[in-house]
Amino acid sequence: MSRVDYIAPWWTYWLHNFPHINLRFQPIDNSFQPEDENYQQSLIFLTCVVAVGLGFNLLCLAIYLSCLCCCRKDEEEESKKPNSCCVTWSAVAAGLITCIAVGVGFYGNSETNDGVYQLTYSMYNANHTLGGVDSLVTGTMGSMKTGLHQHLARLDEIFATRGDYVQTLQFMQQMADNVIKQMLGLPDWEEATVDLATIADQTANIEYYRWLTYLLLLILDLIICLLACLGLAKQSRWLLTTMMVFGVLTLVLSWTSLGVDLATAVGTSDFCVSPDKYLMSQTKSTVSADIIHYYLYCNQTLSNPFQQPLTIFQRSLTTMQIQIQSLLQFAVPLFPTAERDLLGIQHLLNSSEASLHQLTALLDCRGLNKDYLDAMVGVCYDGVEGVLYLCLFSILTACAFTVMLCAIPKAWRQIACRERDYDDIDEEDPFNPRARRTGSQNPNHTNMHSFCSYSSSMGSQSSLHPPAPTVSNAPMSEYMNQTALFGGNPRYENVPLIGRGSPPPSYSPSMRATYLSMTEEQRRHFGNDFQA
């Protein structure tokens, strides 16, 4: 079976080549050394660079807002249309970028979670393997020290009269001691299993809170964007002001997450470029280098470092089983009481042989090497790739909220200008929307009826009940002066129409000329009748 070698992805080499500079602006080695102070400062330096970007972004926003507040804008209608269009397109752009950023963030968060889950799963598998090895070794040594020793002690008393049988028992005791010696030569994996379990548990807990934090941040970005768009649509100044405050906070969170993700990606890439070197340096005090090399590379040309103790173990068990078969065949007819102990030793040797086969399978490099490769693929492929997508999410979110923070003050000022324009309109203007609303809300306000309301149709005229015509005793000249107030020319008006207080109708020049001629004719006819 050919082994699939681990090859670091290209993006880890790209991140690994990032300049590593400590806080004293001195370049350092880019090897993964998390316990080294200079290496820690190099990762902190990356977060400081991102912090400078945040400061520059906030400075640009502050300058923009200051210029927007200080500069006077033209209030003409021609200048309002392009500004409104600019605000609309800015809001659309911010919304689209936010939606794209949220999609990228969800994908990156899921990829990172998958990578970390694969890492912890592989660590738990490796911990189970090493724990199984430690359990088999401990069990075999315990059975050889206690169970076999008790059986041999009783058989020694039974075979006290037969020197050859006693020598066979002593030989079996030597074989058992040899097996125990070989088991003691195996490395103690108990400390390694405890470390792997602790690291896996801590990693799973940290990853859960990291995943939950990014999920809440994604939802928060989406809600702020939607509420900002709602505030623009409803022209709500208080909602826009609130979203502007939350937008600034989200902008700071985006840059902060960018700094943390960038430092994490660079540090993880430094590990992924040469993980074997770091692992060998960390385990040299616990396990020999040839054993770590055997499991990390699992090359078929490499010899199993446990082959010799396992072979001696197998040969010792085979020799002991042959001796027990001989005693069962020849000693039991002479010493029937020895059969029980001899069968107990045989059962113990059979169980030890089964443990030997399991131990041989667990100590083979293919199982642990597969866990190692799965962990590296999870961290360096899915994990680092997901963190890079999270960095892209932070950048897109920062851009989207920057555009949004630039658009909201313009929209806020346009809303204020519209309200100020409404305040400048005469309240008595019937075309003023506020006047209409005020008139509809004030029942005591005198309604002005147009002439058309009385002459629209016969049905509407019949539905009206004009007051009865009043007979005036005023002289004719006074009546003529009263009628001349409406058109500037003396004319007769319908008395009920005047009684209603309605304005006179308006005439065109041709109609006015016709009306004046008819009035003169009626005046002459009225004068003749008066003389008569």
Short mmCIF file of C-alpha atoms in Angstrom, two decimals:
data_model
loop_
_atom_site.label_atom_id
_atom_site.label_comp_id
_atom_site.label_asym_id
_atom_site.label_seq_id
_atom_site.Cartn_x
_atom_site.Cartn_y
_atom_site.Cartn_z
CA MET A 1 0.00 0.00 0.00
CA SER A 2 1.53 3.30 -1.13
CA ARG A 3 1.55 6.10 1.38
CA VAL A 4 0.12 9.52 0.52
CA ASP A 5 2.68 12.08 1.62
CA TYR A 6 1.67 15.34 3.21
CA ILE A 7 2.18 18.36 0.96
CA ALA A 8 1.47 21.80 2.33
CA PRO A 9 -0.93 23.90 0.19
CA TRP A 10 0.35 26.91 -1.70
CA TRP A 11 -1.44 29.45 0.47
CA THR A 12 0.50 28.29 3.52
CA TYR A 13 3.77 29.05 1.72
CA TRP A 14 2.40 32.42 0.69
CA LEU A 15 1.49 33.29 4.29
CA HIS A 16 4.72 31.77 5.55
CA ASN A 17 6.66 34.27 3.43
CA PHE A 18 5.03 37.23 5.14
CA PRO A 19 7.67 39.43 6.79
CA HIS A 20 8.17 38.43 10.42
CA ILE A 21 9.18 41.53 12.38
CA ASN A 22 9.21 41.95 16.12
CA LEU A 23 8.06 45.05 17.95
CA ARG A 24 11.58 46.49 17.73
CA PHE A 25 11.27 46.36 13.92
CA GLN A 26 13.88 43.61 13.64
CA PRO A 27 13.34 40.74 11.18
CA ILE A 28 13.27 37.30 12.78
CA ASP A 29 13.16 33.69 11.65
CA ASN A 30 9.78 32.58 10.30
CA SER A 31 10.00 29.10 11.80
CA PHE A 32 7.08 28.13 14.01
CA GLN A 33 8.22 28.82 17.57
CA PRO A 34 5.18 29.79 19.66
CA GLU A 35 7.17 29.71 22.89
CA ASP A 36 9.72 32.21 21.58
CA GLU A 37 9.10 35.83 22.57
CA ASN A 38 10.32 37.31 19.29
CA TYR A 39 8.04 35.03 17.31
CA GLN A 40 5.09 36.07 19.45
CA GLN A 41 5.96 39.71 18.83
CA SER A 42 6.01 39.07 15.07
CA LEU A 43 2.39 37.92 15.21
CA ILE A 44 1.47 40.86 17.42
CA PHE A 45 3.14 43.12 14.87
CA LEU A 46 0.67 41.92 12.23
CA THR A 47 -2.25 42.82 14.47
CA CYS A 48 -0.66 46.25 15.04
CA VAL A 49 -0.50 46.78 11.27
CA VAL A 50 -4.22 46.01 11.05
CA ALA A 51 -4.83 48.39 13.96
CA VAL A 52 -3.08 51.12 11.97
CA GLY A 53 -5.45 50.36 9.09
CA LEU A 54 -8.39 50.76 11.47
CA GLY A 55 -7.07 54.10 12.67
CA PHE A 56 -6.59 55.31 9.10
CA ASN A 57 -10.12 54.23 8.21
CA LEU A 58 -11.63 56.04 11.18
CA LEU A 59 -9.52 59.12 10.41
CA CYS A 60 -10.79 59.23 6.83
CA LEU A 61 -14.37 58.89 8.06
CA ALA A 62 -13.84 61.69 10.57
CA ILE A 63 -12.41 63.99 7.88
CA TYR A 64 -15.27 63.15 5.54
CA LEU A 65 -17.90 63.86 8.18
CA SER A 66 -16.18 67.09 9.17
CA CYS A 67 -16.15 68.28 5.57
CA LEU A 68 -19.78 67.27 5.19
CA CYS A 69 -20.77 69.26 8.26
CA CYS A 70 -18.70 72.33 7.44
CA CYS A 71 -19.40 72.67 3.73
CA ARG A 72 -22.70 74.29 2.69
CA LYS A 73 -24.72 72.46 0.16
CA ASP A 74 -26.78 73.99 -2.62
CA GLU A 75 -30.48 73.83 -1.83
CA GLU A 76 -31.74 74.02 -5.40
CA GLU A 77 -33.73 71.18 -6.87
CA GLU A 78 -31.11 70.47 -9.54
CA SER A 79 -28.52 69.76 -6.90
CA LYS A 80 -30.82 67.54 -4.85
CA LYS A 81 -31.45 64.97 -7.53
CA PRO A 82 -27.85 63.77 -8.06
CA ASN A 83 -27.24 63.70 -4.29
CA SER A 84 -30.30 61.53 -3.76
CA CYS A 85 -29.14 59.26 -6.55
CA CYS A 86 -25.68 59.05 -4.97
CA VAL A 87 -27.16 58.09 -1.61
CA THR A 88 -29.35 55.45 -3.24
CA TRP A 89 -26.51 53.84 -5.16
CA SER A 90 -24.28 53.99 -2.09
CA ALA A 91 -26.93 52.16 -0.05
CA VAL A 92 -27.36 49.57 -2.80
CA ALA A 93 -23.60 49.03 -3.02
CA ALA A 94 -23.28 48.73 0.75
CA GLY A 95 -26.13 46.21 0.86
CA LEU A 96 -24.69 44.08 -1.94
CA ILE A 97 -21.20 44.08 -0.44
CA THR A 98 -22.63 43.17 2.96
CA CYS A 99 -24.60 40.25 1.50
CA ILE A 100 -21.49 39.00 -0.30
CA ALA A 101 -19.42 39.42 2.86
CA VAL A 102 -21.96 37.50 4.95
CA GLY A 103 -21.97 34.66 2.41
CA VAL A 104 -18.18 34.52 2.40
CA GLY A 105 -18.16 34.67 6.19
CA PHE A 106 -20.58 31.76 6.56
CA TYR A 107 -18.48 29.65 4.20
CA GLY A 108 -15.22 30.56 5.92
CA ASN A 109 -16.68 29.93 9.37
CA SER A 110 -17.94 26.52 8.28
CA GLU A 111 -14.63 25.59 6.64
CA THR A 112 -12.66 26.59 9.71
CA ASN A 113 -14.99 24.63 11.95
CA ASP A 114 -14.67 21.57 9.71
CA GLY A 115 -10.87 21.79 9.80
CA VAL A 116 -10.73 22.12 13.57
CA TYR A 117 -13.23 19.27 13.98
CA GLN A 118 -11.06 17.06 11.79
CA LEU A 119 -8.05 17.99 13.91
CA THR A 120 -9.75 17.15 17.20
CA TYR A 121 -11.22 13.94 15.76
CA SER A 122 -7.78 12.81 14.65
CA MET A 123 -6.33 13.69 18.04
CA TYR A 124 -9.01 11.66 19.80
CA ASN A 125 -8.29 8.72 17.48
CA ALA A 126 -4.56 8.96 18.17
CA ASN A 127 -5.30 9.26 21.87
CA HIS A 128 -7.45 6.09 21.66
CA THR A 129 -4.63 4.25 19.87
CA LEU A 130 -1.96 5.26 22.33
CA GLY A 131 -4.30 4.54 25.22
CA GLY A 132 -4.93 1.06 23.80
CA VAL A 133 -1.20 0.44 23.54
CA ASP A 134 -0.64 1.53 27.11
CA SER A 135 -3.55 -0.61 28.31
CA LEU A 136 -2.28 -3.74 26.51
CA VAL A 137 1.25 -3.31 27.80
CA THR A 138 0.06 -2.73 31.35
CA GLY A 139 -2.31 -5.70 31.23
CA THR A 140 0.30 -8.08 29.82
CA MET A 141 2.88 -7.06 32.38
CA GLY A 142 0.36 -7.44 35.20
CA SER A 143 -0.69 -10.92 34.10
CA MET A 144 2.96 -12.01 33.81
CA LYS A 145 3.92 -10.61 37.18
CA THR A 146 0.97 -11.77 39.25
CA GLY A 147 -1.04 -14.52 37.53
CA LEU A 148 1.82 -16.47 36.00
CA HIS A 149 3.94 -16.10 39.10
CA GLN A 150 1.18 -17.53 41.32
CA HIS A 151 0.64 -20.52 39.05
CA LEU A 152 4.36 -21.26 38.86
CA ALA A 153 4.72 -21.03 42.64
CA ARG A 154 1.99 -23.62 43.22
CA LEU A 155 3.37 -25.90 40.52
CA ASP A 156 6.80 -25.65 42.09
CA GLU A 157 5.37 -27.11 45.28
CA ILE A 158 3.56 -29.86 43.38
CA PHE A 159 6.60 -30.82 41.30
CA ALA A 160 9.02 -30.63 44.24
CA THR A 161 9.93 -34.33 43.88
CA ARG A 162 10.67 -34.05 40.15
CA GLY A 163 13.76 -31.96 39.42
CA ASP A 164 13.23 -31.92 35.64
CA TYR A 165 9.76 -30.46 36.02
CA VAL A 166 11.07 -27.86 38.46
CA GLN A 167 13.73 -26.83 35.92
CA THR A 168 11.01 -26.44 33.29
CA LEU A 169 9.11 -24.15 35.62
CA GLN A 170 12.23 -22.09 36.26
CA PHE A 171 12.80 -21.79 32.52
CA MET A 172 9.24 -20.54 32.07
CA GLN A 173 9.82 -17.98 34.82
CA GLN A 174 12.88 -16.73 32.94
CA MET A 175 10.79 -16.42 29.77
CA ALA A 176 8.15 -14.42 31.67
CA ASP A 177 10.79 -12.11 33.08
CA ASN A 178 12.15 -11.62 29.58
CA VAL A 179 8.69 -10.65 28.33
CA ILE A 180 8.31 -8.15 31.18
CA LYS A 181 11.72 -6.72 30.34
CA GLN A 182 10.72 -6.20 26.72
CA MET A 183 7.48 -4.54 27.78
CA LEU A 184 9.39 -2.17 30.01
CA GLY A 185 11.51 -1.20 27.01
CA LEU A 186 8.47 0.15 25.19
CA PRO A 187 7.86 3.90 25.56
CA ASP A 188 5.38 5.06 28.15
CA TRP A 189 2.47 6.57 26.21
CA GLU A 190 0.47 7.57 29.25
CA GLU A 191 1.80 11.13 29.29
CA ALA A 192 1.25 11.49 25.56
CA THR A 193 -2.38 10.34 25.81
CA VAL A 194 -3.08 12.80 28.63
CA ASP A 195 -1.58 15.66 26.60
CA LEU A 196 -3.53 14.77 23.46
CA ALA A 197 -6.81 14.52 25.35
CA THR A 198 -6.24 17.86 27.10
CA ILE A 199 -5.23 19.62 23.90
CA ALA A 200 -8.20 18.18 22.01
CA ASP A 201 -10.66 19.24 24.71
CA GLN A 202 -9.25 22.77 24.91
CA THR A 203 -9.21 23.09 21.13
CA ALA A 204 -12.84 21.93 20.86
CA ASN A 205 -13.97 24.42 23.51
CA ILE A 206 -12.12 27.33 21.91
CA GLU A 207 -13.44 26.43 18.49
CA TYR A 208 -17.03 26.30 19.75
CA TYR A 209 -16.86 29.82 21.16
CA ARG A 210 -15.02 31.08 18.08
CA TRP A 211 -17.66 29.60 15.77
CA LEU A 212 -20.50 31.03 17.87
CA THR A 213 -18.86 34.49 18.00
CA TYR A 214 -18.49 34.68 14.24
CA LEU A 215 -22.03 33.43 13.74
CA LEU A 216 -23.36 36.24 15.95
CA LEU A 217 -21.13 38.76 14.15
CA LEU A 218 -22.49 37.64 10.77
CA ILE A 219 -26.07 37.96 11.97
CA LEU A 220 -25.31 41.37 13.50
CA ASP A 221 -23.83 42.67 10.24
CA LEU A 222 -26.86 41.51 8.29
CA ILE A 223 -29.33 43.03 10.76
CA ILE A 224 -27.51 46.39 10.81
CA CYS A 225 -27.48 46.51 7.02
CA LEU A 226 -31.19 45.70 6.79
CA LEU A 227 -32.14 48.27 9.45
CA ALA A 228 -30.00 50.92 7.74
CA CYS A 229 -31.79 50.25 4.44
CA LEU A 230 -35.11 50.40 6.28
CA GLY A 231 -34.13 53.73 7.80
CA LEU A 232 -33.29 55.09 4.35
CA ALA A 233 -36.58 53.84 2.94
CA LYS A 234 -38.67 55.21 5.83
CA GLN A 235 -36.52 58.36 6.11
CA SER A 236 -36.21 57.82 9.84
CA ARG A 237 -33.46 59.99 11.25
CA TRP A 238 -33.34 58.32 14.67
CA LEU A 239 -33.03 54.87 13.08
CA LEU A 240 -30.24 56.09 10.80
CA THR A 241 -28.43 57.66 13.75
CA THR A 242 -28.68 54.42 15.74
CA MET A 243 -27.45 52.36 12.82
CA MET A 244 -24.57 54.77 12.34
CA VAL A 245 -23.42 54.16 15.92
CA PHE A 246 -23.72 50.40 15.50
CA GLY A 247 -21.99 50.68 12.14
CA VAL A 248 -18.95 52.27 13.75
CA LEU A 249 -18.84 49.51 16.38
CA THR A 250 -19.17 46.83 13.71
CA LEU A 251 -16.42 48.49 11.69
CA VAL A 252 -14.11 48.26 14.71
CA LEU A 253 -15.09 44.61 15.23
CA SER A 254 -14.39 43.84 11.57
CA TRP A 255 -10.88 45.27 11.72
CA THR A 256 -10.25 43.50 15.03
CA SER A 257 -11.31 40.14 13.61
CA LEU A 258 -9.12 40.81 10.57
CA GLY A 259 -6.07 41.30 12.81
CA VAL A 260 -6.74 38.15 14.83
CA ASP A 261 -7.47 36.06 11.72
CA LEU A 262 -4.37 37.30 9.92
CA ALA A 263 -2.09 36.49 12.85
CA THR A 264 -3.74 33.07 13.23
CA ALA A 265 -3.38 32.31 9.52
CA VAL A 266 0.29 33.29 9.44
CA GLY A 267 1.14 31.36 12.60
CA THR A 268 -0.72 28.25 11.44
CA SER A 269 0.96 28.45 8.04
CA ASP A 270 4.36 28.60 9.69
CA PHE A 271 3.45 25.33 11.42
CA CYS A 272 1.98 23.74 8.28
CA VAL A 273 5.09 24.35 6.19
CA SER A 274 7.20 22.04 8.40
CA PRO A 275 5.06 20.39 11.08
CA ASP A 276 7.40 17.41 11.53
CA LYS A 277 10.23 19.63 12.72
CA TYR A 278 8.09 21.19 15.45
CA LEU A 279 6.60 17.87 16.58
CA MET A 280 10.00 16.23 16.84
CA SER A 281 11.33 19.14 18.89
CA GLN A 282 8.37 18.92 21.26
CA THR A 283 8.53 15.14 21.82
CA LYS A 284 12.28 14.58 22.00
CA SER A 285 12.19 14.56 25.79
CA THR A 286 9.47 11.88 25.91
CA VAL A 287 9.97 9.63 22.88
CA SER A 288 13.11 8.92 20.86
CA ALA A 289 13.56 10.61 17.51
CA ASP A 290 13.52 7.37 15.49
CA ILE A 291 10.08 6.45 16.83
CA ILE A 292 8.65 9.91 15.97
CA HIS A 293 10.30 9.74 12.56
CA TYR A 294 8.76 6.31 12.00
CA TYR A 295 5.23 7.54 12.70
CA LEU A 296 5.53 10.88 10.90
CA TYR A 297 6.83 9.48 7.64
CA CYS A 298 5.75 5.80 7.81
CA ASN A 299 8.09 4.79 5.03
CA GLN A 300 8.16 1.12 4.16
CA THR A 301 11.94 1.27 3.99
CA LEU A 302 12.06 2.30 7.63
CA SER A 303 12.28 -0.52 10.15
CA ASN A 304 9.78 -0.75 12.94
CA PRO A 305 11.54 0.34 16.14
CA PHE A 306 9.31 -2.07 18.09
CA GLN A 307 10.05 -5.05 15.90
CA GLN A 308 12.75 -6.54 18.18
CA PRO A 309 10.82 -6.43 21.49
CA LEU A 310 7.70 -7.73 19.76
CA THR A 311 9.66 -10.59 18.19
CA ILE A 312 11.20 -11.56 21.54
CA PHE A 313 7.74 -11.39 23.09
CA GLN A 314 6.35 -13.73 20.42
CA ARG A 315 9.20 -16.22 20.75
CA SER A 316 8.97 -16.27 24.54
CA LEU A 317 5.25 -16.98 24.38
CA THR A 318 5.76 -19.75 21.83
CA THR A 319 8.46 -21.39 23.98
CA MET A 320 6.30 -21.20 27.09
CA GLN A 321 3.32 -22.72 25.27
CA ILE A 322 5.49 -25.66 24.13
CA GLN A 323 6.63 -26.25 27.70
CA ILE A 324 3.05 -26.18 29.00
CA GLN A 325 1.93 -28.68 26.34
CA SER A 326 4.74 -31.00 27.39
CA LEU A 327 3.82 -30.77 31.07
CA LEU A 328 0.13 -31.37 30.29
CA GLN A 329 1.08 -34.49 28.36
CA PHE A 330 3.58 -36.04 30.77
CA ALA A 331 3.16 -34.44 34.22
CA VAL A 332 -0.60 -34.50 34.62
CA PRO A 333 -0.85 -38.36 34.69
CA LEU A 334 1.65 -38.33 37.54
CA PHE A 335 0.40 -35.18 39.31
CA PRO A 336 -3.31 -34.76 38.65
CA THR A 337 -3.52 -31.74 40.98
CA ALA A 338 -1.20 -29.78 38.65
CA GLU A 339 -3.71 -29.80 35.79
CA ARG A 340 -5.65 -26.80 37.04
CA ASP A 341 -2.58 -24.54 37.29
CA LEU A 342 -1.21 -25.77 33.97
CA LEU A 343 -4.52 -24.98 32.23
CA GLY A 344 -4.53 -21.57 33.94
CA ILE A 345 -1.05 -20.84 32.57
CA GLN A 346 -2.14 -21.99 29.12
CA HIS A 347 -5.15 -19.66 29.18
CA LEU A 348 -2.94 -16.80 30.34
CA LEU A 349 -0.46 -17.42 27.49
CA ASN A 350 -3.28 -17.51 24.94
CA SER A 351 -4.68 -14.19 26.14
CA SER A 352 -1.15 -12.73 26.12
CA GLU A 353 -0.72 -13.86 22.52
CA ALA A 354 -3.99 -12.17 21.54
CA SER A 355 -2.78 -9.00 23.25
CA LEU A 356 0.47 -9.30 21.33
CA HIS A 357 -1.36 -9.33 17.99
CA GLN A 358 -3.42 -6.28 18.99
CA LEU A 359 -0.30 -4.52 20.22
CA THR A 360 1.49 -5.22 16.96
CA ALA A 361 -1.39 -3.73 14.98
CA LEU A 362 -1.63 -0.64 17.18
CA LEU A 363 2.12 0.00 17.11
CA ASP A 364 2.17 -0.12 13.31
CA CYS A 365 2.80 3.29 11.78
CA ARG A 366 -0.14 3.27 9.37
CA GLY A 367 -2.82 3.96 11.98
CA LEU A 368 -1.13 6.86 13.76
CA ASN A 369 0.24 8.24 10.51
CA LYS A 370 -3.27 8.36 9.04
CA ASP A 371 -4.43 10.33 12.07
CA TYR A 372 -1.48 12.66 11.64
CA LEU A 373 -2.22 13.24 7.94
CA ASP A 374 -5.92 13.81 8.63
CA ALA A 375 -5.05 16.35 11.29
CA MET A 376 -2.67 18.18 8.97
CA VAL A 377 -5.22 18.24 6.14
CA GLY A 378 -7.86 19.55 8.51
CA VAL A 379 -5.66 22.33 9.88
CA CYS A 380 -3.65 23.36 6.83
CA TYR A 381 -6.22 22.88 4.11
CA ASP A 382 -9.70 23.45 5.53
CA GLY A 383 -8.62 25.42 8.60
CA VAL A 384 -6.25 27.94 7.00
CA GLU A 385 -8.49 28.25 3.95
CA GLY A 386 -11.45 29.04 6.17
CA VAL A 387 -9.44 31.64 8.09
CA LEU A 388 -8.48 33.29 4.80
CA TYR A 389 -12.14 33.49 3.85
CA LEU A 390 -12.83 35.04 7.24
CA CYS A 391 -10.13 37.63 6.50
CA LEU A 392 -11.87 38.38 3.20
CA PHE A 393 -15.17 38.66 5.07
CA SER A 394 -13.65 41.21 7.45
CA ILE A 395 -12.26 43.27 4.56
CA LEU A 396 -15.58 43.27 2.68
CA THR A 397 -17.48 44.13 5.84
CA ALA A 398 -15.15 47.05 6.54
CA CYS A 399 -15.65 48.34 2.99
CA ALA A 400 -19.43 47.93 3.16
CA PHE A 401 -19.79 49.72 6.47
CA THR A 402 -17.43 52.47 5.35
CA VAL A 403 -19.70 53.12 2.36
CA MET A 404 -22.74 52.94 4.62
CA LEU A 405 -21.26 55.40 7.11
CA CYS A 406 -20.56 57.78 4.22
CA ALA A 407 -24.11 57.49 2.86
CA ILE A 408 -26.06 57.79 6.11
CA PRO A 409 -25.01 61.41 6.93
CA LYS A 410 -25.97 62.54 3.42
CA ALA A 411 -29.35 60.86 3.73
CA TRP A 412 -29.81 62.33 7.19
CA ARG A 413 -29.08 65.83 5.90
CA GLN A 414 -31.40 65.44 2.91
CA ILE A 415 -34.22 64.40 5.25
CA ALA A 416 -33.52 67.47 7.39
CA CYS A 417 -33.56 69.72 4.29
CA ARG A 418 -36.92 68.32 3.17
CA GLU A 419 -38.41 68.93 6.60
CA ARG A 420 -37.02 72.47 6.61
CA ASP A 421 -38.53 73.10 3.17
CA TYR A 422 -41.90 71.97 4.45
CA ASP A 423 -41.55 74.33 7.39
CA ASP A 424 -40.89 77.26 5.01
CA ILE A 425 -44.17 76.73 3.07
CA ASP A 426 -47.11 78.96 4.02
CA GLU A 427 -49.49 77.13 6.28
CA GLU A 428 -52.48 78.79 4.50
CA ASP A 429 -51.41 77.36 1.14
CA PRO A 430 -54.07 74.78 0.17
CA PHE A 431 -51.44 72.85 -1.81
CA ASN A 432 -49.25 72.37 1.27
CA PRO A 433 -49.51 68.75 2.47
CA ARG A 434 -49.23 69.93 6.04
CA ALA A 435 -52.06 72.38 5.51
CA ARG A 436 -54.22 69.59 4.16
CA ARG A 437 -53.39 67.41 7.13
CA THR A 438 -54.04 70.31 9.52
CA GLY A 439 -57.34 71.09 7.85
CA SER A 440 -58.46 67.50 8.02
CA GLN A 441 -57.53 67.33 11.68
CA ASN A 442 -59.15 70.71 12.61
CA PRO A 443 -62.95 70.44 12.28
CA ASN A 444 -63.47 74.18 13.06
CA HIS A 445 -61.54 75.27 10.01
CA THR A 446 -63.77 77.01 7.43
CA ASN A 447 -64.02 74.96 4.27
CA MET A 448 -63.74 76.88 0.99
CA HIS A 449 -66.06 75.50 -1.66
CA SER A 450 -65.20 76.00 -5.27
CA PHE A 451 -67.63 76.95 -7.90
CA CYS A 452 -67.23 73.60 -9.56
CA SER A 453 -68.59 71.88 -6.50
CA TYR A 454 -71.99 73.38 -7.21
CA SER A 455 -72.03 72.94 -10.96
CA SER A 456 -70.38 69.56 -11.43
CA SER A 457 -73.59 67.65 -12.17
CA MET A 458 -77.29 67.92 -11.78
CA GLY A 459 -77.25 65.26 -9.13
CA SER A 460 -74.83 67.22 -6.97
CA GLN A 461 -76.82 70.42 -7.39
CA SER A 462 -80.00 68.72 -6.39
CA SER A 463 -78.35 67.27 -3.35
CA LEU A 464 -77.38 70.72 -2.07
CA HIS A 465 -79.88 72.79 -0.15
CA PRO A 466 -79.01 76.46 -0.63
CA PRO A 467 -80.51 78.95 1.74
CA ALA A 468 -83.61 80.84 0.72
CA PRO A 469 -82.97 84.01 -1.27
CA THR A 470 -83.04 87.15 0.82
CA VAL A 471 -84.84 90.25 -0.37
CA SER A 472 -82.66 93.32 -0.08
CA ASN A 473 -84.19 96.77 0.40
CA ALA A 474 -80.93 98.49 -0.49
CA PRO A 475 -80.95 100.98 -3.37
CA MET A 476 -79.91 99.87 -6.82
CA SER A 477 -76.58 101.64 -6.75
CA GLU A 478 -75.59 99.83 -3.55
CA TYR A 479 -76.54 96.49 -5.11
CA MET A 480 -74.54 97.31 -8.20
CA ASN A 481 -71.52 98.21 -6.08
CA GLN A 482 -71.86 94.90 -4.25
CA THR A 483 -71.88 92.95 -7.46
CA ALA A 484 -68.94 94.90 -8.88
CA LEU A 485 -66.62 93.66 -6.17
CA PHE A 486 -66.04 90.28 -7.86
CA GLY A 487 -65.21 91.08 -11.47
CA GLY A 488 -64.53 94.83 -11.58
CA ASN A 489 -67.50 95.35 -13.94
CA PRO A 490 -71.10 95.78 -12.76
CA ARG A 491 -73.13 92.67 -13.50
CA TYR A 492 -76.03 90.76 -12.06
CA GLU A 493 -75.38 87.65 -10.01
CA ASN A 494 -77.65 84.90 -8.87
CA VAL A 495 -78.85 85.91 -5.42
CA PRO A 496 -78.73 82.40 -3.89
CA LEU A 497 -75.17 82.03 -5.16
CA ILE A 498 -74.22 85.30 -3.42
CA GLY A 499 -76.01 84.20 -0.32
CA ARG A 500 -73.89 81.11 -0.18
CA GLY A 501 -70.76 83.23 -0.10
CA SER A 502 -69.27 81.44 -3.10
CA PRO A 503 -66.75 83.22 -5.34
CA PRO A 504 -68.00 84.41 -8.74
CA PRO A 505 -67.19 82.42 -11.82
CA SER A 506 -64.32 83.46 -14.02
CA TYR A 507 -64.86 84.27 -17.68
CA SER A 508 -62.73 84.39 -20.78
CA PRO A 509 -62.46 87.74 -22.69
CA SER A 510 -65.02 86.68 -25.33
CA MET A 511 -67.47 85.51 -22.69
CA ARG A 512 -66.91 88.75 -20.74
CA ALA A 513 -67.71 90.86 -23.86
CA THR A 514 -70.88 88.89 -24.52
CA TYR A 515 -71.86 89.13 -20.91
CA LEU A 516 -71.32 92.95 -20.87
CA SER A 517 -73.46 93.46 -23.98
CA MET A 518 -76.25 91.42 -22.46
CA THR A 519 -75.92 93.44 -19.26
CA GLU A 520 -76.24 96.78 -21.09
CA GLU A 521 -79.33 95.55 -22.90
CA GLN A 522 -80.92 94.39 -19.68
CA ARG A 523 -80.02 97.70 -18.00
CA ARG A 524 -81.78 99.73 -20.72
CA HIS A 525 -84.78 97.45 -20.57
CA PHE A 526 -84.82 97.77 -16.76
CA GLY A 527 -84.60 101.60 -17.07
CA ASN A 528 -87.56 101.71 -19.43
CA ASP A 529 -89.65 99.64 -17.13
CA PHE A 530 -88.66 101.82 -14.20
CA GLN A 531 -89.75 104.99 -16.02
CA ALA A 532 -93.01 103.40 -16.94
#
